[in-house]
């Protein structure tokens, strides 16, 4: 979706699903240091080396926005910036957008309530939905399981530091979020798998579990957050296992919109990196 979207739609929900496919390589955002990071030379879907198409929109605007009122000289003014719903910035909201250029505020924010789901913690809304999703998948013969859920600022710092120690900061930033920038810290994100050798690897895209969550996850409020070929927008390589909870209505609405990423749907700028001056 390229044009502006209404405030009500943004508040309602903010994420796009992605049908699984073969990815460029293994490992991405918040994968444990034991997983292999993506190969920088792996070709993307267009044949380019490991990158998607750079977005050109500016935050809070979209193509097709009407010009502003005429100036005194008779020439139209620049389009007025569309107000950004506060829910996009509120870590307590189901609509919050967290990426490399949109940290949590405060950076060590934590959900006030978390519930256990098979050994992993999530916010109550996401936990209830995850239980239903797991039960339905298993009833369909799919061995879906949770691999990772909520991580605190300190836990994310440990995860990120492990990647930096092994691969250096530049490579770490391709596969792991810096603390304060991870969706896992919101309690609304989870990584799923099926207990095989492809958990937290791009080959998970070829499993029955990945196909099931891509098709049925939105019915339970979950969508694939980091689709194929969108790393220039999301900042991370393809992760068919990383799901974000929005709520059933919002998740399905976003999928119907045709937006490839949360950023596109929300009218926000791409977040391929942390920008200049970001702490690391």
PDB file of C-alpha atoms in Angstrom:
ATOM      1  CA  UNK A   1       0.000   0.000   0.000  1.00  0.00           C
ATOM      2  CA  UNK A   2       1.582   3.243  -1.066  1.00  0.00           C
ATOM      3  CA  UNK A   3      -0.875   5.942  -0.084  1.00  0.00           C
ATOM      4  CA  UNK A   4      -1.628   7.436   3.344  1.00  0.00           C
ATOM      5  CA  UNK A   5      -3.680   5.416   5.747  1.00  0.00           C
ATOM      6  CA  UNK A   6      -6.214   6.647   8.236  1.00  0.00           C
ATOM      7  CA  UNK A   7      -5.465   7.087  11.907  1.00  0.00           C
ATOM      8  CA  UNK A   8      -8.093   4.524  12.801  1.00  0.00           C
ATOM      9  CA  UNK A   9      -6.376   1.902  10.646  1.00  0.00           C
ATOM     10  CA  UNK A  10      -3.014   2.637  12.218  1.00  0.00           C
ATOM     11  CA  UNK A  11      -4.398   2.388  15.716  1.00  0.00           C
ATOM     12  CA  UNK A  12      -6.164  -0.823  14.763  1.00  0.00           C
ATOM     13  CA  UNK A  13      -3.088  -2.659  13.614  1.00  0.00           C
ATOM     14  CA  UNK A  14       0.289  -2.475  11.978  1.00  0.00           C
ATOM     15  CA  UNK A  15       1.848  -5.546  10.430  1.00  0.00           C
ATOM     16  CA  UNK A  16       2.181  -7.474   7.187  1.00  0.00           C
ATOM     17  CA  UNK A  17       2.400 -11.207   6.706  1.00  0.00           C
ATOM     18  CA  UNK A  18       4.742 -12.969   4.350  1.00  0.00           C
ATOM     19  CA  UNK A  19       4.357 -16.320   2.678  1.00  0.00           C
ATOM     20  CA  UNK A  20       7.452 -18.427   3.349  1.00  0.00           C
ATOM     21  CA  UNK A  21      10.090 -18.985   0.740  1.00  0.00           C
ATOM     22  CA  UNK A  22      13.751 -19.820   0.528  1.00  0.00           C
ATOM     23  CA  UNK A  23      15.741 -17.092   2.244  1.00  0.00           C
ATOM     24  CA  UNK A  24      19.201 -15.746   1.548  1.00  0.00           C
ATOM     25  CA  UNK A  25      20.861 -17.419   4.528  1.00  0.00           C
ATOM     26  CA  UNK A  26      20.460 -18.520   8.116  1.00  0.00           C
ATOM     27  CA  UNK A  27      20.011 -16.389  11.208  1.00  0.00           C
ATOM     28  CA  UNK A  28      18.563 -12.923  11.838  1.00  0.00           C
ATOM     29  CA  UNK A  29      17.199 -10.589  14.447  1.00  0.00           C
ATOM     30  CA  UNK A  30      17.620 -11.985  17.947  1.00  0.00           C
ATOM     31  CA  UNK A  31      18.815 -15.415  16.881  1.00  0.00           C
ATOM     32  CA  UNK A  32      21.125 -16.943  19.490  1.00  0.00           C
ATOM     33  CA  UNK A  33      24.866 -16.607  18.891  1.00  0.00           C
ATOM     34  CA  UNK A  34      24.992 -20.321  18.118  1.00  0.00           C
ATOM     35  CA  UNK A  35      23.050 -19.815  14.865  1.00  0.00           C
ATOM     36  CA  UNK A  36      24.866 -18.939  11.679  1.00  0.00           C
ATOM     37  CA  UNK A  37      24.421 -15.300  10.572  1.00  0.00           C
ATOM     38  CA  UNK A  38      23.426 -14.492   6.988  1.00  0.00           C
ATOM     39  CA  UNK A  39      26.010 -14.744   4.262  1.00  0.00           C
ATOM     40  CA  UNK A  40      26.671 -11.255   2.935  1.00  0.00           C
ATOM     41  CA  UNK A  41      27.112 -12.537  -0.598  1.00  0.00           C
ATOM     42  CA  UNK A  42      23.857 -14.484  -0.774  1.00  0.00           C
ATOM     43  CA  UNK A  43      21.664 -13.197  -3.614  1.00  0.00           C
ATOM     44  CA  UNK A  44      18.338 -11.607  -2.820  1.00  0.00           C
ATOM     45  CA  UNK A  45      15.215 -12.279  -4.895  1.00  0.00           C
ATOM     46  CA  UNK A  46      16.275  -9.754  -7.521  1.00  0.00           C
ATOM     47  CA  UNK A  47      19.813 -11.091  -7.803  1.00  0.00           C
ATOM     48  CA  UNK A  48      21.374  -8.317  -5.730  1.00  0.00           C
ATOM     49  CA  UNK A  49      23.700  -9.239  -2.928  1.00  0.00           C
ATOM     50  CA  UNK A  50      21.720  -9.719   0.269  1.00  0.00           C
ATOM     51  CA  UNK A  51      19.649  -6.536   0.101  1.00  0.00           C
ATOM     52  CA  UNK A  52      16.168  -5.363  -0.766  1.00  0.00           C
ATOM     53  CA  UNK A  53      15.047  -2.237  -2.582  1.00  0.00           C
ATOM     54  CA  UNK A  54      15.644   0.933  -0.600  1.00  0.00           C
ATOM     55  CA  UNK A  55      12.399   2.699   0.287  1.00  0.00           C
ATOM     56  CA  UNK A  56      12.013   6.314  -0.763  1.00  0.00           C
ATOM     57  CA  UNK A  57       9.083   7.540   1.317  1.00  0.00           C
ATOM     58  CA  UNK A  58       9.461   9.968   4.212  1.00  0.00           C
ATOM     59  CA  UNK A  59       8.066   9.400   7.661  1.00  0.00           C
ATOM     60  CA  UNK A  60       4.442  10.390   8.005  1.00  0.00           C
ATOM     61  CA  UNK A  61       3.811  10.843   4.270  1.00  0.00           C
ATOM     62  CA  UNK A  62       2.939   8.780   1.225  1.00  0.00           C
ATOM     63  CA  UNK A  63       2.485   9.121  -2.486  1.00  0.00           C
ATOM     64  CA  UNK A  64      -0.868  10.511  -3.506  1.00  0.00           C
ATOM     65  CA  UNK A  65      -1.100  12.923  -0.526  1.00  0.00           C
ATOM     66  CA  UNK A  66      -2.996  16.072  -1.541  1.00  0.00           C
ATOM     67  CA  UNK A  67      -1.089  19.302  -1.884  1.00  0.00           C
ATOM     68  CA  UNK A  68      -1.570  21.908   0.811  1.00  0.00           C
ATOM     69  CA  UNK A  69      -3.588  25.091   0.322  1.00  0.00           C
ATOM     70  CA  UNK A  70      -2.286  27.615  -2.224  1.00  0.00           C
ATOM     71  CA  UNK A  71       0.258  30.114  -0.966  1.00  0.00           C
ATOM     72  CA  UNK A  72      -0.206  33.826  -1.270  1.00  0.00           C
ATOM     73  CA  UNK A  73       1.798  33.712  -4.504  1.00  0.00           C
ATOM     74  CA  UNK A  74      -0.688  31.284  -6.010  1.00  0.00           C
ATOM     75  CA  UNK A  75       1.626  28.259  -5.891  1.00  0.00           C
ATOM     76  CA  UNK A  76       0.615  25.182  -3.874  1.00  0.00           C
ATOM     77  CA  UNK A  77       2.487  24.607  -0.641  1.00  0.00           C
ATOM     78  CA  UNK A  78       4.157  21.316   0.291  1.00  0.00           C
ATOM     79  CA  UNK A  79       1.822  18.593   1.568  1.00  0.00           C
ATOM     80  CA  UNK A  80       1.064  18.927   5.259  1.00  0.00           C
ATOM     81  CA  UNK A  81       2.606  16.209   7.431  1.00  0.00           C
ATOM     82  CA  UNK A  82       0.021  13.675   8.504  1.00  0.00           C
ATOM     83  CA  UNK A  83      -0.348  13.464  12.300  1.00  0.00           C
ATOM     84  CA  UNK A  84       1.226  10.344  13.737  1.00  0.00           C
ATOM     85  CA  UNK A  85      -0.975   8.449  16.196  1.00  0.00           C
ATOM     86  CA  UNK A  86       0.630   8.316  19.650  1.00  0.00           C
ATOM     87  CA  UNK A  87      -0.014   4.576  19.756  1.00  0.00           C
ATOM     88  CA  UNK A  88       2.929   4.077  17.397  1.00  0.00           C
ATOM     89  CA  UNK A  89       5.277   5.438  20.058  1.00  0.00           C
ATOM     90  CA  UNK A  90       3.626   3.988  23.170  1.00  0.00           C
ATOM     91  CA  UNK A  91       5.385   0.784  24.320  1.00  0.00           C
ATOM     92  CA  UNK A  92       2.215  -0.269  26.153  1.00  0.00           C
ATOM     93  CA  UNK A  93       0.163  -0.171  22.933  1.00  0.00           C
ATOM     94  CA  UNK A  94      -0.398  -3.190  20.699  1.00  0.00           C
ATOM     95  CA  UNK A  95       0.343  -0.837  17.792  1.00  0.00           C
ATOM     96  CA  UNK A  96       3.804   0.283  18.907  1.00  0.00           C
ATOM     97  CA  UNK A  97       6.428   0.269  16.143  1.00  0.00           C
ATOM     98  CA  UNK A  98       9.928  -0.678  17.298  1.00  0.00           C
ATOM     99  CA  UNK A  99      12.869  -0.799  14.924  1.00  0.00           C
ATOM    100  CA  UNK A 100      16.451   0.438  14.549  1.00  0.00           C
ATOM    101  CA  UNK A 101      15.335   4.060  14.332  1.00  0.00           C
ATOM    102  CA  UNK A 102      12.418   3.818  16.755  1.00  0.00           C
ATOM    103  CA  UNK A 103      13.695   2.691  20.168  1.00  0.00           C
ATOM    104  CA  UNK A 104      11.485   2.000  23.119  1.00  0.00           C
ATOM    105  CA  UNK A 105      10.992   5.002  25.409  1.00  0.00           C
ATOM    106  CA  UNK A 106      12.291   4.559  28.029  1.00  0.00           C
ATOM    107  CA  UNK A 107      14.836   2.111  26.568  1.00  0.00           C
ATOM    108  CA  UNK A 108      14.528  -0.262  29.539  1.00  0.00           C
ATOM    109  CA  UNK A 109      10.716  -0.351  29.422  1.00  0.00           C
ATOM    110  CA  UNK A 110       9.171  -3.643  30.535  1.00  0.00           C
ATOM    111  CA  UNK A 111       5.575  -4.926  30.408  1.00  0.00           C
ATOM    112  CA  UNK A 112       3.900  -4.683  33.830  1.00  0.00           C
ATOM    113  CA  UNK A 113       2.378  -8.166  33.461  1.00  0.00           C
ATOM    114  CA  UNK A 114       3.734 -11.249  31.711  1.00  0.00           C
ATOM    115  CA  UNK A 115       2.257 -14.737  31.463  1.00  0.00           C
ATOM    116  CA  UNK A 116       3.975 -18.060  30.929  1.00  0.00           C
ATOM    117  CA  UNK A 117       3.297 -20.013  27.746  1.00  0.00           C
ATOM    118  CA  UNK A 118       5.122 -23.330  27.733  1.00  0.00           C
ATOM    119  CA  UNK A 119       8.187 -21.863  29.413  1.00  0.00           C
ATOM    120  CA  UNK A 120       8.214 -18.516  27.606  1.00  0.00           C
ATOM    121  CA  UNK A 121       6.743 -15.221  28.762  1.00  0.00           C
ATOM    122  CA  UNK A 122       4.452 -12.895  26.792  1.00  0.00           C
ATOM    123  CA  UNK A 123       2.052 -10.083  27.531  1.00  0.00           C
ATOM    124  CA  UNK A 124      -1.396 -11.433  28.487  1.00  0.00           C
ATOM    125  CA  UNK A 125      -3.021 -10.584  25.128  1.00  0.00           C
ATOM    126  CA  UNK A 126      -0.248 -12.264  23.166  1.00  0.00           C
ATOM    127  CA  UNK A 127      -0.062 -15.184  25.591  1.00  0.00           C
ATOM    128  CA  UNK A 128      -3.755 -16.038  25.227  1.00  0.00           C
ATOM    129  CA  UNK A 129      -3.515 -15.811  21.446  1.00  0.00           C
ATOM    130  CA  UNK A 130      -0.351 -17.930  21.373  1.00  0.00           C
ATOM    131  CA  UNK A 131      -2.024 -20.706  23.363  1.00  0.00           C
ATOM    132  CA  UNK A 132      -4.895 -20.798  20.889  1.00  0.00           C
ATOM    133  CA  UNK A 133      -2.551 -20.730  17.899  1.00  0.00           C
ATOM    134  CA  UNK A 134      -0.415 -23.581  19.242  1.00  0.00           C
ATOM    135  CA  UNK A 135      -3.475 -25.685  20.003  1.00  0.00           C
ATOM    136  CA  UNK A 136      -4.980 -25.198  16.544  1.00  0.00           C
ATOM    137  CA  UNK A 137      -1.700 -25.894  14.753  1.00  0.00           C
ATOM    138  CA  UNK A 138      -1.208 -29.129  16.674  1.00  0.00           C
ATOM    139  CA  UNK A 139      -4.794 -30.145  15.984  1.00  0.00           C
ATOM    140  CA  UNK A 140      -3.913 -29.739  12.307  1.00  0.00           C
ATOM    141  CA  UNK A 141      -0.915 -32.034  12.765  1.00  0.00           C
ATOM    142  CA  UNK A 142       1.694 -29.250  12.777  1.00  0.00           C
ATOM    143  CA  UNK A 143       4.252 -29.516  15.635  1.00  0.00           C
ATOM    144  CA  UNK A 144       4.421 -25.770  16.298  1.00  0.00           C
ATOM    145  CA  UNK A 145       6.290 -24.587  19.390  1.00  0.00           C
ATOM    146  CA  UNK A 146       7.637 -21.357  20.876  1.00  0.00           C
ATOM    147  CA  UNK A 147      11.409 -20.942  20.755  1.00  0.00           C
ATOM    148  CA  UNK A 148      11.694 -17.463  22.299  1.00  0.00           C
ATOM    149  CA  UNK A 149       9.387 -14.864  23.825  1.00  0.00           C
ATOM    150  CA  UNK A 150       9.915 -11.830  26.045  1.00  0.00           C
ATOM    151  CA  UNK A 151      13.448 -10.648  26.715  1.00  0.00           C
ATOM    152  CA  UNK A 152      14.323  -7.806  29.070  1.00  0.00           C
ATOM    153  CA  UNK A 153      16.763  -5.002  28.253  1.00  0.00           C
ATOM    154  CA  UNK A 154      19.478  -6.898  30.151  1.00  0.00           C
ATOM    155  CA  UNK A 155      18.740 -10.179  28.370  1.00  0.00           C
ATOM    156  CA  UNK A 156      18.802  -8.451  24.989  1.00  0.00           C
ATOM    157  CA  UNK A 157      22.080  -6.766  25.874  1.00  0.00           C
ATOM    158  CA  UNK A 158      23.577 -10.195  26.592  1.00  0.00           C
ATOM    159  CA  UNK A 159      22.239 -11.607  23.310  1.00  0.00           C
ATOM    160  CA  UNK A 160      23.522  -8.675  21.277  1.00  0.00           C
ATOM    161  CA  UNK A 161      26.917  -8.668  23.018  1.00  0.00           C
ATOM    162  CA  UNK A 162      27.331 -12.348  22.166  1.00  0.00           C
ATOM    163  CA  UNK A 163      26.898 -11.578  18.485  1.00  0.00           C
ATOM    164  CA  UNK A 164      29.293  -8.632  18.644  1.00  0.00           C
ATOM    165  CA  UNK A 165      31.945 -10.764  20.335  1.00  0.00           C
ATOM    166  CA  UNK A 166      31.703 -13.424  17.647  1.00  0.00           C
ATOM    167  CA  UNK A 167      31.131 -11.416  14.475  1.00  0.00           C
ATOM    168  CA  UNK A 168      31.813  -7.749  15.163  1.00  0.00           C
ATOM    169  CA  UNK A 169      29.268  -4.966  15.517  1.00  0.00           C
ATOM    170  CA  UNK A 170      28.490  -4.496  11.825  1.00  0.00           C
ATOM    171  CA  UNK A 171      27.567  -8.155  11.339  1.00  0.00           C
ATOM    172  CA  UNK A 172      25.779  -8.262  14.703  1.00  0.00           C
ATOM    173  CA  UNK A 173      23.508  -5.396  13.636  1.00  0.00           C
ATOM    174  CA  UNK A 174      22.270  -7.440  10.671  1.00  0.00           C
ATOM    175  CA  UNK A 175      21.009 -10.275  12.854  1.00  0.00           C
ATOM    176  CA  UNK A 176      20.361  -8.994  16.384  1.00  0.00           C
ATOM    177  CA  UNK A 177      18.673  -5.917  17.837  1.00  0.00           C
ATOM    178  CA  UNK A 178      20.478  -3.628  20.216  1.00  0.00           C
ATOM    179  CA  UNK A 179      18.840  -3.460  23.656  1.00  0.00           C
ATOM    180  CA  UNK A 180      15.955  -1.014  23.661  1.00  0.00           C
ATOM    181  CA  UNK A 181      15.303  -1.685  19.957  1.00  0.00           C
ATOM    182  CA  UNK A 182      14.006  -5.280  20.095  1.00  0.00           C
ATOM    183  CA  UNK A 183      10.382  -6.280  19.639  1.00  0.00           C
ATOM    184  CA  UNK A 184      10.988  -9.100  22.094  1.00  0.00           C
ATOM    185  CA  UNK A 185      11.291  -6.468  24.831  1.00  0.00           C
ATOM    186  CA  UNK A 186       7.666  -5.419  24.238  1.00  0.00           C
ATOM    187  CA  UNK A 187       6.348  -8.876  25.152  1.00  0.00           C
ATOM    188  CA  UNK A 188       4.432  -8.917  21.853  1.00  0.00           C
ATOM    189  CA  UNK A 189       6.919 -10.900  19.751  1.00  0.00           C
ATOM    190  CA  UNK A 190       7.801 -14.567  19.686  1.00  0.00           C
ATOM    191  CA  UNK A 191       9.965 -16.881  17.636  1.00  0.00           C
ATOM    192  CA  UNK A 192       8.387 -20.177  16.626  1.00  0.00           C
ATOM    193  CA  UNK A 193       9.772 -23.467  15.406  1.00  0.00           C
ATOM    194  CA  UNK A 194       8.943 -27.148  15.153  1.00  0.00           C
ATOM    195  CA  UNK A 195      11.822 -28.669  17.091  1.00  0.00           C
ATOM    196  CA  UNK A 196      13.928 -29.623  14.087  1.00  0.00           C
ATOM    197  CA  UNK A 197      17.278 -28.487  12.772  1.00  0.00           C
ATOM    198  CA  UNK A 198      15.779 -25.480  10.990  1.00  0.00           C
ATOM    199  CA  UNK A 199      14.576 -23.631  14.081  1.00  0.00           C
ATOM    200  CA  UNK A 200      15.871 -20.027  13.911  1.00  0.00           C
ATOM    201  CA  UNK A 201      17.279 -20.756  10.446  1.00  0.00           C
ATOM    202  CA  UNK A 202      15.963 -19.568   7.087  1.00  0.00           C
ATOM    203  CA  UNK A 203      15.343 -23.199   6.087  1.00  0.00           C
ATOM    204  CA  UNK A 204      12.442 -22.985   8.568  1.00  0.00           C
ATOM    205  CA  UNK A 205      10.600 -21.320   5.661  1.00  0.00           C
ATOM    206  CA  UNK A 206      10.359 -24.728   3.988  1.00  0.00           C
ATOM    207  CA  UNK A 207       8.666 -26.414   6.959  1.00  0.00           C
ATOM    208  CA  UNK A 208       4.999 -27.148   7.528  1.00  0.00           C
ATOM    209  CA  UNK A 209       5.111 -24.944  10.636  1.00  0.00           C
ATOM    210  CA  UNK A 210       6.234 -21.890   8.646  1.00  0.00           C
ATOM    211  CA  UNK A 211       3.549 -22.433   6.015  1.00  0.00           C
ATOM    212  CA  UNK A 212       0.929 -22.816   8.735  1.00  0.00           C
ATOM    213  CA  UNK A 213       1.808 -19.644  10.648  1.00  0.00           C
ATOM    214  CA  UNK A 214       2.057 -17.609   7.444  1.00  0.00           C
ATOM    215  CA  UNK A 215      -1.492 -18.660   6.531  1.00  0.00           C
ATOM    216  CA  UNK A 216      -3.182 -18.923   9.916  1.00  0.00           C
ATOM    217  CA  UNK A 217      -1.122 -16.682  12.198  1.00  0.00           C
ATOM    218  CA  UNK A 218      -3.127 -13.529  11.332  1.00  0.00           C
ATOM    219  CA  UNK A 219      -6.340 -15.293  12.380  1.00  0.00           C
ATOM    220  CA  UNK A 220      -4.809 -15.396  15.870  1.00  0.00           C
ATOM    221  CA  UNK A 221      -3.359 -11.888  15.674  1.00  0.00           C
ATOM    222  CA  UNK A 222       0.215 -12.794  14.655  1.00  0.00           C
ATOM    223  CA  UNK A 223       2.048 -11.746  11.502  1.00  0.00           C
ATOM    224  CA  UNK A 224       5.534 -12.375  10.111  1.00  0.00           C
ATOM    225  CA  UNK A 225       7.480  -9.223  10.960  1.00  0.00           C
ATOM    226  CA  UNK A 226      10.585  -9.503   8.732  1.00  0.00           C
ATOM    227  CA  UNK A 227       9.568 -10.642   5.226  1.00  0.00           C
ATOM    228  CA  UNK A 228      11.776 -11.797   2.373  1.00  0.00           C
ATOM    229  CA  UNK A 229      13.654  -9.062   0.532  1.00  0.00           C
ATOM    230  CA  UNK A 230      12.649  -6.228   2.873  1.00  0.00           C
ATOM    231  CA  UNK A 231      15.866  -5.846   4.896  1.00  0.00           C
ATOM    232  CA  UNK A 232      16.412  -2.353   3.450  1.00  0.00           C
ATOM    233  CA  UNK A 233      13.153  -1.369   5.159  1.00  0.00           C
ATOM    234  CA  UNK A 234      13.057  -3.496   8.315  1.00  0.00           C
ATOM    235  CA  UNK A 235      16.810  -3.562   8.954  1.00  0.00           C
ATOM    236  CA  UNK A 236      16.945  -7.352   9.339  1.00  0.00           C
ATOM    237  CA  UNK A 237      17.323 -10.377   7.114  1.00  0.00           C
ATOM    238  CA  UNK A 238      14.363 -12.628   6.368  1.00  0.00           C
ATOM    239  CA  UNK A 239      12.957 -14.258   9.526  1.00  0.00           C
ATOM    240  CA  UNK A 240       9.999 -16.536   8.764  1.00  0.00           C
ATOM    241  CA  UNK A 241       9.944 -17.567  12.435  1.00  0.00           C
ATOM    242  CA  UNK A 242       9.632 -14.107  14.055  1.00  0.00           C
ATOM    243  CA  UNK A 243       5.979 -13.242  14.720  1.00  0.00           C
ATOM    244  CA  UNK A 244       4.506 -10.023  16.060  1.00  0.00           C
ATOM    245  CA  UNK A 245       1.161  -9.838  17.874  1.00  0.00           C
ATOM    246  CA  UNK A 246      -1.315  -7.102  16.878  1.00  0.00           C
ATOM    247  CA  UNK A 247      -4.686  -8.691  17.507  1.00  0.00           C
ATOM    248  CA  UNK A 248      -6.770 -10.764  15.039  1.00  0.00           C
ATOM    249  CA  UNK A 249      -8.652  -7.889  13.412  1.00  0.00           C
ATOM    250  CA  UNK A 250      -5.649  -5.602  12.923  1.00  0.00           C
ATOM    251  CA  UNK A 251      -3.379  -8.426  11.733  1.00  0.00           C
ATOM    252  CA  UNK A 252      -5.828  -9.568   9.075  1.00  0.00           C
ATOM    253  CA  UNK A 253      -6.515  -5.985   8.025  1.00  0.00           C
ATOM    254  CA  UNK A 254      -2.827  -5.361   7.485  1.00  0.00           C
ATOM    255  CA  UNK A 255      -2.441  -8.517   5.416  1.00  0.00           C
ATOM    256  CA  UNK A 256      -5.399  -7.453   3.242  1.00  0.00           C
ATOM    257  CA  UNK A 257      -3.830  -4.028   2.731  1.00  0.00           C
ATOM    258  CA  UNK A 258      -0.970  -5.514   0.730  1.00  0.00           C
ATOM    259  CA  UNK A 259       1.717  -3.652   2.687  1.00  0.00           C
ATOM    260  CA  UNK A 260       4.936  -5.649   2.801  1.00  0.00           C
ATOM    261  CA  UNK A 261       6.155  -4.313   6.154  1.00  0.00           C
ATOM    262  CA  UNK A 262       4.955  -2.650   9.309  1.00  0.00           C
ATOM    263  CA  UNK A 263       6.909   0.455   8.329  1.00  0.00           C
ATOM    264  CA  UNK A 264       5.191   0.695   4.948  1.00  0.00           C
ATOM    265  CA  UNK A 265       1.738   0.224   6.426  1.00  0.00           C
ATOM    266  CA  UNK A 266       2.320   2.831   9.125  1.00  0.00           C
ATOM    267  CA  UNK A 267       3.706   5.400   6.683  1.00  0.00           C
ATOM    268  CA  UNK A 268       7.065   5.429   8.465  1.00  0.00           C
ATOM    269  CA  UNK A 269      10.495   5.752   6.936  1.00  0.00           C
ATOM    270  CA  UNK A 270      12.573   2.630   6.329  1.00  0.00           C
ATOM    271  CA  UNK A 271      14.897   1.713   9.188  1.00  0.00           C
ATOM    272  CA  UNK A 272      17.821  -0.114   7.562  1.00  0.00           C
ATOM    273  CA  UNK A 273      20.282   0.973  10.254  1.00  0.00           C
ATOM    274  CA  UNK A 274      20.579   2.885  13.494  1.00  0.00           C
ATOM    275  CA  UNK A 275      21.589   6.134  11.820  1.00  0.00           C
ATOM    276  CA  UNK A 276      24.476   8.323  12.806  1.00  0.00           C
ATOM    277  CA  UNK A 277      25.203   8.829  16.461  1.00  0.00           C
ATOM    278  CA  UNK A 278      23.206   5.793  17.647  1.00  0.00           C
ATOM    279  CA  UNK A 279      24.629   4.061  20.682  1.00  0.00           C
ATOM    280  CA  UNK A 280      25.992   0.605  20.095  1.00  0.00           C
TER     281      UNK A 280
END
